[in-house]
DNA sequence: CGTGTATTTGATTCCTCTCAAGTTTAGTGG
DNA sequence: CCACTAAACTTGAGAGGAATCAAATACACG
């Protein structure tokens, strides 16, 4: 792999969090990576698996989830194209959550050792990786507020707002129309609601004129209304 | 400040996540710190405050919380003596949550710049700080599961188990008796329950013989039963 | 075109919230 | 050392949001 490669997902990701020097880029280009294709419903890794890679999803869509002993499932993170997974377990040897593809997805696997090494050699790389988990962390905390303190209507409104903004950031959407590539069951697992109630709440938001939905295709008809319903403020998504 | 100082909270904290060289220790010792006393109910910082310090709580007890626009409050993190706050906003200039003392507390303030500088100079320091937010992050995700997927009884059982283990880790408790320095109202803000229901659930756990409670003093009578009730597994607290 | 999955809608249950009132505890000043 | 006060805790009764149970419809895929 040489420096002339047009795109390197790891570099693209890290550059979102701060500038990298040519030397940094060289270091990162030298990291050997492996592509993995994961079909919908399949797992990139499971909780407690021994792992020694982190990953960047370059296309598709995936979620990070945890299960209780009783088998209840909670989705704790979204993985949108371009985003990284597993930086938080860079210094651990077991996965703390299951990564499941929702859409056919491509992951670029990055050996922990190699990234650790690059981080040790370059403060800028280290800093960018640091900022990346900090950003993830901020989202988890906001989800805690969303699940903990909002009713179904608020949760869904908040989630839709977050999803749209994150999609835009990754260059996946423009405007207020988008596809949400999740079943209502999965949305329930994100927001801690039953699929039945997710469905009814979509109905309520629609009849209130906030959204229009056709299957998994959404139109936000009243953005401010949606923000309001979800008590959404973009701040926690601001990164750098 | 010189290297002969017996204890340096920042060093103690970072050393939990990996060994530091003498050079690292010197770097960290050179960081100027300031102590701040915060009384119960008072704030070390508020959401959106412009800040340029992170902090280590050396004694007392505090919580990190966020508020919705409607004013509902969700506690998103605990700050036990020895633990750090604000590493995640090391590269941001505003606080993403409010830190409120629950007990009279002492914080050691560490200028962001100084720590950033130390991280840039020392991969080991950088790595330790990284591992620290990774550990926080793992706890947030577990809380998401706890609030999202367990009923009141399970949430409280899980919380008590986590609290006891974290207390032990910080050397605050031995055995199965401890004081929980939070009002039932605050516990409700952690677990997303009303104080009324927290109270009733304590009663239920007690009449089931899992715990004995006298005010804020708890005895765990049946540790395995508690772990079971909360579906608690220690793994997410494992750090390094 | 059949089969399994996802969505939709209805009826009912229940866990937790809300409202309300009383009790205990802790802190303060006389 | 005790009266006073505010905060925290406790207990009761009733309401409500979301879950559960159930069944029908729509949809995607081989």
mmCIF file of N, CA, C and O (backbone and C1' of nucleotides) in Angstrom, chain A residues 182-185 195-196 199-200 213 216, chain C residues 5-12 17-18:
data_model
loop_
_atom_site.group_PDB
_atom_site.id
_atom_site.type_symbol
_atom_site.label_atom_id
_atom_site.label_comp_id
_atom_site.label_asym_id
_atom_site.label_seq_id
_atom_site.Cartn_x
_atom_site.Cartn_y
_atom_site.Cartn_z
ATOM 1 N N UNK A 182 -33.569 0.945 8.985
ATOM 2 C CA UNK A 182 -33.754 0.117 10.176
ATOM 3 C C UNK A 182 -35.194 -0.344 10.243
ATOM 4 O O UNK A 182 -36.105 0.393 9.862
ATOM 5 N N UNK A 183 -35.397 -1.543 10.745
ATOM 6 C CA UNK A 183 -36.767 -1.980 10.978
ATOM 7 C C UNK A 183 -37.303 -1.259 12.207
ATOM 8 O O UNK A 183 -36.538 -0.735 13.027
ATOM 9 N N UNK A 184 -38.594 -1.255 12.364
ATOM 10 C CA UNK A 184 -39.183 -0.600 13.532
ATOM 11 C C UNK A 184 -38.795 -1.358 14.801
ATOM 12 O O UNK A 184 -38.731 -0.780 15.887
ATOM 13 N N UNK A 185 -38.498 -2.619 14.622
ATOM 14 C CA UNK A 185 -38.013 -3.421 15.724
ATOM 15 C C UNK A 185 -36.643 -2.919 16.183
ATOM 16 O O UNK A 185 -36.391 -2.767 17.379
ATOM 17 N N UNK A 195 -41.678 -2.383 19.132
ATOM 18 C CA UNK A 195 -41.939 -2.034 17.733
ATOM 19 C C UNK A 195 -43.368 -1.542 17.537
ATOM 20 O O UNK A 195 -43.618 -0.631 16.741
ATOM 21 N N UNK A 196 -44.273 -2.116 18.261
ATOM 22 C CA UNK A 196 -45.671 -1.680 18.172
ATOM 23 C C UNK A 196 -45.800 -0.198 18.507
ATOM 24 O O UNK A 196 -46.456 0.564 17.807
ATOM 25 N N UNK A 199 -44.258 2.108 15.914
ATOM 26 C CA UNK A 199 -45.177 2.274 14.798
ATOM 27 C C UNK A 199 -46.263 3.301 15.107
ATOM 28 O O UNK A 199 -46.549 4.212 14.322
ATOM 29 N N UNK A 200 -46.824 3.174 16.267
ATOM 30 C CA UNK A 200 -47.903 4.111 16.637
ATOM 31 C C UNK A 200 -47.384 5.531 16.774
ATOM 32 O O UNK A 200 -48.064 6.491 16.422
ATOM 33 N N UNK A 213 -44.073 9.665 6.159
ATOM 34 C CA UNK A 213 -43.306 8.441 6.066
ATOM 35 C C UNK A 213 -43.914 7.521 5.030
ATOM 36 O O UNK A 213 -45.128 7.363 4.956
ATOM 37 N N UNK A 216 -39.697 2.984 4.790
ATOM 38 C CA UNK A 216 -38.531 3.488 5.525
ATOM 39 C C UNK A 216 -38.059 4.828 4.992
ATOM 40 O O UNK A 216 -36.990 5.311 5.362
ATOM 41 P P DT C 5 -38.644 -15.627 9.203
ATOM 42 O "O5'" DT C 5 -38.594 -14.051 9.021
ATOM 43 C "C5'" DT C 5 -37.968 -13.486 7.870
ATOM 44 C "C4'" DT C 5 -38.483 -12.077 7.663
ATOM 45 C "C3'" DT C 5 -38.592 -11.249 8.951
ATOM 46 O "O3'" DT C 5 -37.946 -10.006 8.721
ATOM 47 C "C1'" DT C 5 -40.597 -11.124 7.723
ATOM 48 P P DA C 6 -37.725 -8.954 9.849
ATOM 49 O "O5'" DA C 6 -38.807 -7.853 9.485
ATOM 50 C "C5'" DA C 6 -38.696 -7.158 8.249
ATOM 51 C "C4'" DA C 6 -39.886 -6.239 8.088
ATOM 52 C "C3'" DA C 6 -40.145 -5.296 9.260
ATOM 53 O "O3'" DA C 6 -40.270 -3.976 8.742
ATOM 54 C "C1'" DA C 6 -42.119 -6.489 8.719
ATOM 55 P P DT C 7 -40.614 -2.754 9.685
ATOM 56 O "O5'" DT C 7 -42.192 -2.578 9.471
ATOM 57 C "C5'" DT C 7 -42.685 -2.438 8.155
ATOM 58 C "C4'" DT C 7 -44.196 -2.394 8.193
ATOM 59 C "C3'" DT C 7 -44.802 -1.333 9.121
ATOM 60 O "O3'" DT C 7 -45.666 -0.542 8.329
ATOM 61 C "C1'" DT C 7 -45.851 -3.424 9.440
ATOM 62 P P DT C 8 -46.250 0.809 8.894
ATOM 63 O "O5'" DT C 8 -47.653 0.315 9.466
ATOM 64 C "C5'" DT C 8 -48.620 -0.167 8.544
ATOM 65 C "C4'" DT C 8 -49.780 -0.764 9.294
ATOM 66 C "C3'" DT C 8 -50.434 0.139 10.338
ATOM 67 O "O3'" DT C 8 -51.705 0.514 9.827
ATOM 68 C "C1'" DT C 8 -50.284 -2.127 11.063
ATOM 69 P P DT C 9 -52.571 1.627 10.503
ATOM 70 O "O5'" DT C 9 -53.485 0.795 11.511
ATOM 71 C "C5'" DT C 9 -54.252 -0.283 10.992
ATOM 72 C "C4'" DT C 9 -54.905 -1.040 12.126
ATOM 73 C "C3'" DT C 9 -55.415 -0.171 13.284
ATOM 74 O "O3'" DT C 9 -56.816 -0.379 13.398
ATOM 75 C "C1'" DT C 9 -54.248 -2.068 14.085
ATOM 76 P P DG C 10 -57.668 0.276 14.544
ATOM 77 O "O5'" DG C 10 -57.792 -0.922 15.590
ATOM 78 C "C5'" DG C 10 -58.313 -2.178 15.168
ATOM 79 C "C4'" DG C 10 -58.483 -3.091 16.362
ATOM 80 C "C3'" DG C 10 -59.018 -2.409 17.626
ATOM 81 O "O3'" DG C 10 -60.062 -3.219 18.169
ATOM 82 C "C1'" DG C 10 -57.010 -3.552 18.122
ATOM 83 P P DA C 11 -60.909 -2.739 19.386
ATOM 84 O "O5'" DA C 11 -60.314 -3.650 20.567
ATOM 85 C "C5'" DA C 11 -60.174 -5.073 20.375
ATOM 86 C "C4'" DA C 11 -59.650 -5.689 21.667
ATOM 87 C "C3'" DA C 11 -60.219 -5.085 22.949
ATOM 88 O "O3'" DA C 11 -60.453 -6.138 23.874
ATOM 89 C "C1'" DA C 11 -57.863 -4.884 22.952
ATOM 90 P P DT C 12 -61.057 -5.807 25.322
ATOM 91 O "O5'" DT C 12 -59.784 -6.011 26.274
ATOM 92 C "C5'" DT C 12 -58.960 -7.181 26.117
ATOM 93 C "C4'" DT C 12 -57.724 -7.027 26.961
ATOM 94 C "C3'" DT C 12 -57.958 -6.541 28.398
ATOM 95 O "O3'" DT C 12 -57.514 -7.564 29.274
ATOM 96 C "C1'" DT C 12 -56.125 -5.411 27.385
ATOM 97 P P DC C 17 -41.213 5.926 37.068
ATOM 98 O "O5'" DC C 17 -42.566 6.756 36.879
ATOM 99 C "C5'" DC C 17 -42.989 7.072 35.551
ATOM 100 C "C4'" DC C 17 -44.211 7.977 35.602
ATOM 101 C "C3'" DC C 17 -44.027 9.259 36.399
ATOM 102 O "O3'" DC C 17 -44.543 10.348 35.642
ATOM 103 C "C1'" DC C 17 -45.869 8.034 37.275
ATOM 104 P P DT C 18 -44.292 11.839 36.176
ATOM 105 O "O5'" DT C 18 -45.677 12.196 36.896
ATOM 106 C "C5'" DT C 18 -46.898 11.865 36.262
ATOM 107 C "C4'" DT C 18 -48.049 12.146 37.193
ATOM 108 C "C3'" DT C 18 -47.881 13.383 38.087
ATOM 109 O "O3'" DT C 18 -49.031 14.190 37.947
ATOM 110 C "C1'" DT C 18 -48.517 11.509 39.385
#
